[in-house]
Amino acid sequence: MDGIIYRGDFTASALVTQVDGIAVSVDYVLNGEDAQDDGIFGAAADINIGELLGTDFSAGVSVADRYNFEKGNDFAVTVYGGIDLIEVAVEYAYTKDEAHSLYAGVGLNLIENLGIGLYTGADDVTDYENTYYVGTDLSYTCSNITFGLGLEYAEAAAGFNIVPYVSVAW
């Protein structure tokens, strides 16, 4: 499920998918990226029309809400779709800082277990020139472990970020 992503000292989440095509999740982040964050609690829901109908494509909408105990609420809506080889997503978020965030991304699955992502967006579309970013992500999945490397240019940081990651699912 897409939505607002937070990083912190400790992150826990739970995902429930009792019905194919409908998912609900909750999450908690302790000591977020901003030193003033005591904690963030979130909930999200996803409805995938393509999966509900049993088709070979996905098309759906996700809604996510994150409550920061110190600063307030973030809300995001994502519309997505795709087939086996390509996926697209567009997300709008309204943040606790009253910013209007926008994200658009494309995921390519051309080789089995290898993912390539391209994305762009702005942390606040009302100040696009100073808050835009563009990036790419390359990942490889073996069993339930995904190894990845992201490269992003962010105007607000006036430079590049390189982010390696490992994700385990069970």
Short mmCIF file of C-alpha atoms in Angstrom, two decimals:
data_model
loop_
_atom_site.label_atom_id
_atom_site.label_comp_id
_atom_site.label_asym_id
_atom_site.label_seq_id
_atom_site.Cartn_x
_atom_site.Cartn_y
_atom_site.Cartn_z
CA MET A 1 0.00 0.00 0.00
CA ASP A 2 1.34 3.37 -0.94
CA GLY A 3 0.95 6.48 1.11
CA ILE A 4 3.02 8.76 3.25
CA ILE A 5 6.28 7.11 4.30
CA TYR A 6 8.06 7.96 7.56
CA ARG A 7 11.43 6.77 8.79
CA GLY A 8 12.39 6.49 12.44
CA ASP A 9 14.34 4.64 15.12
CA PHE A 10 11.64 1.99 15.30
CA THR A 11 8.83 1.26 12.87
CA ALA A 12 6.14 -1.39 13.23
CA SER A 13 3.22 -2.13 10.93
CA ALA A 14 0.50 -4.71 10.40
CA LEU A 15 -1.33 -5.47 7.17
CA VAL A 16 -4.62 -7.38 6.94
CA THR A 17 -5.86 -8.73 3.60
CA GLN A 18 -8.83 -10.95 4.41
CA VAL A 19 -10.46 -10.35 1.01
CA ASP A 20 -8.52 -10.31 -2.25
CA GLY A 21 -8.41 -6.70 -3.43
CA ILE A 22 -9.06 -5.07 -0.04
CA ALA A 23 -6.29 -4.31 2.44
CA VAL A 24 -6.16 -2.43 5.73
CA SER A 25 -3.00 -1.52 7.63
CA VAL A 26 -1.89 0.24 10.80
CA ASP A 27 1.60 1.47 11.67
CA TYR A 28 3.62 3.22 14.34
CA VAL A 29 6.92 5.12 14.11
CA LEU A 30 9.00 5.99 17.18
CA ASN A 31 11.39 8.96 17.02
CA GLY A 32 10.81 9.99 13.42
CA GLU A 33 13.16 11.83 11.04
CA ASP A 34 12.39 15.12 12.77
CA ALA A 35 13.88 15.12 16.29
CA GLN A 36 10.62 16.63 17.61
CA ASP A 37 8.58 13.58 16.59
CA ASP A 38 7.64 11.56 19.68
CA GLY A 39 5.61 9.17 17.61
CA ILE A 40 3.44 8.76 14.56
CA PHE A 41 0.41 6.49 14.31
CA GLY A 42 -1.17 5.68 10.99
CA ALA A 43 -3.90 3.75 9.26
CA ALA A 44 -4.49 3.02 5.59
CA ALA A 45 -6.98 1.26 3.34
CA ASP A 46 -6.63 0.02 -0.22
CA ILE A 47 -9.22 -1.15 -2.73
CA ASN A 48 -7.92 -2.81 -5.90
CA ILE A 49 -10.79 -3.07 -8.37
CA GLY A 50 -8.81 -5.25 -10.78
CA GLU A 51 -8.04 -7.82 -8.10
CA LEU A 52 -11.62 -7.76 -6.77
CA LEU A 53 -12.89 -8.59 -10.26
CA GLY A 54 -10.22 -11.24 -10.83
CA THR A 55 -8.60 -9.52 -13.83
CA ASP A 56 -4.96 -9.55 -14.95
CA PHE A 57 -4.53 -5.85 -14.24
CA SER A 58 -4.63 -3.72 -11.12
CA ALA A 59 -6.53 -0.48 -10.76
CA GLY A 60 -7.33 0.99 -7.41
CA VAL A 61 -7.20 3.68 -4.80
CA SER A 62 -5.42 3.89 -1.46
CA VAL A 63 -6.15 6.26 1.38
CA ALA A 64 -3.66 6.84 4.22
CA ASP A 65 -3.83 8.97 7.34
CA ARG A 66 -0.87 9.54 9.67
CA TYR A 67 -1.20 11.32 13.00
CA ASN A 68 1.96 12.87 14.43
CA PHE A 69 1.59 13.21 18.21
CA GLU A 70 3.49 16.51 18.20
CA LYS A 71 2.48 18.20 14.95
CA GLY A 72 -0.86 16.99 13.63
CA ASN A 73 -2.23 15.06 10.69
CA ASP A 74 -1.07 13.99 7.20
CA PHE A 75 -3.55 12.64 4.66
CA ALA A 76 -2.84 11.02 1.28
CA VAL A 77 -4.83 9.58 -1.61
CA THR A 78 -3.16 7.41 -4.25
CA VAL A 79 -4.63 6.26 -7.54
CA TYR A 80 -2.77 3.44 -9.26
CA GLY A 81 -2.96 0.90 -12.04
CA GLY A 82 -0.89 -1.49 -14.07
CA ILE A 83 -0.23 -4.87 -15.57
CA ASP A 84 2.58 -7.36 -14.92
CA LEU A 85 5.23 -5.35 -16.80
CA ILE A 86 4.37 -1.78 -15.80
CA GLU A 87 2.70 -0.03 -12.90
CA VAL A 88 1.86 3.66 -12.47
CA ALA A 89 0.82 5.65 -9.41
CA VAL A 90 -0.16 9.25 -8.68
CA GLU A 91 -0.48 10.50 -5.12
CA TYR A 92 -1.77 13.71 -3.57
CA ALA A 93 -1.11 14.48 0.08
CA TYR A 94 -2.11 17.28 2.39
CA THR A 95 0.42 17.57 5.19
CA LYS A 96 0.39 18.87 8.74
CA ASP A 97 2.43 21.83 7.45
CA GLU A 98 -0.47 22.72 5.11
CA ALA A 99 1.60 21.71 2.09
CA HIS A 100 0.08 20.12 -1.00
CA SER A 101 2.39 17.27 -1.96
CA LEU A 102 2.27 15.52 -5.33
CA TYR A 103 4.01 12.32 -6.48
CA ALA A 104 3.99 10.38 -9.77
CA GLY A 105 5.85 7.15 -10.36
CA VAL A 106 6.31 4.29 -12.81
CA GLY A 107 7.48 0.81 -11.87
CA LEU A 108 8.92 -1.54 -14.50
CA ASN A 109 9.02 -5.31 -13.98
CA LEU A 110 10.81 -6.38 -17.16
CA ILE A 111 12.97 -9.10 -15.60
CA GLU A 112 11.70 -11.58 -13.00
CA ASN A 113 12.55 -10.46 -9.41
CA LEU A 114 14.15 -7.21 -10.66
CA GLY A 115 12.31 -3.95 -10.10
CA ILE A 116 13.05 -0.58 -11.65
CA GLY A 117 11.24 2.53 -10.49
CA LEU A 118 11.22 6.10 -11.80
CA TYR A 119 9.44 8.90 -9.96
CA THR A 120 9.07 12.62 -9.56
CA GLY A 121 7.12 14.95 -7.35
CA ALA A 122 7.10 18.00 -5.15
CA ASP A 123 6.82 18.33 -1.39
CA ASP A 124 4.65 21.42 -1.95
CA VAL A 125 3.26 22.16 -5.42
CA THR A 126 2.67 25.79 -4.41
CA ASP A 127 6.49 26.11 -4.16
CA TYR A 128 7.43 23.62 -6.88
CA GLU A 129 10.72 25.29 -7.89
CA ASN A 130 12.16 24.77 -4.40
CA THR A 131 10.57 21.44 -3.40
CA TYR A 132 10.66 19.16 -6.45
CA TYR A 133 12.51 15.85 -6.56
CA VAL A 134 13.23 13.14 -9.12
CA GLY A 135 14.62 9.69 -8.53
CA THR A 136 15.05 6.08 -9.45
CA ASP A 137 15.01 2.83 -7.54
CA LEU A 138 16.52 -0.55 -8.40
CA SER A 139 15.63 -3.67 -6.40
CA TYR A 140 16.11 -7.42 -6.47
CA THR A 141 13.87 -9.89 -4.63
CA CYS A 142 15.05 -13.30 -3.46
CA SER A 143 12.48 -15.39 -1.55
CA ASN A 144 10.81 -12.81 0.70
CA ILE A 145 13.81 -10.48 0.95
CA THR A 146 14.13 -7.40 -1.24
CA PHE A 147 17.47 -5.64 -1.63
CA GLY A 148 17.36 -2.19 -3.14
CA LEU A 149 19.20 0.98 -3.94
CA GLY A 150 17.58 4.35 -4.51
CA LEU A 151 19.07 7.49 -6.08
CA GLU A 152 17.23 10.78 -5.74
CA TYR A 153 17.88 14.43 -6.54
CA ALA A 154 15.97 16.82 -4.32
CA GLU A 155 16.00 20.56 -4.93
CA ALA A 156 15.30 21.29 -1.26
CA ALA A 157 18.47 19.39 -0.30
CA ALA A 158 20.31 20.80 -3.35
CA GLY A 159 21.89 17.45 -3.97
CA PHE A 160 21.65 13.71 -4.41
CA ASN A 161 20.63 11.08 -1.89
CA ILE A 162 21.71 7.44 -2.18
CA VAL A 163 19.62 5.07 -0.08
CA PRO A 164 20.35 1.34 0.20
CA TYR A 165 17.63 -0.79 1.82
CA VAL A 166 16.58 -4.32 2.72
CA SER A 167 12.95 -5.34 3.22
CA VAL A 168 11.76 -8.67 4.66
CA ALA A 169 8.18 -9.92 4.27
CA TRP A 170 6.57 -12.99 5.76
#
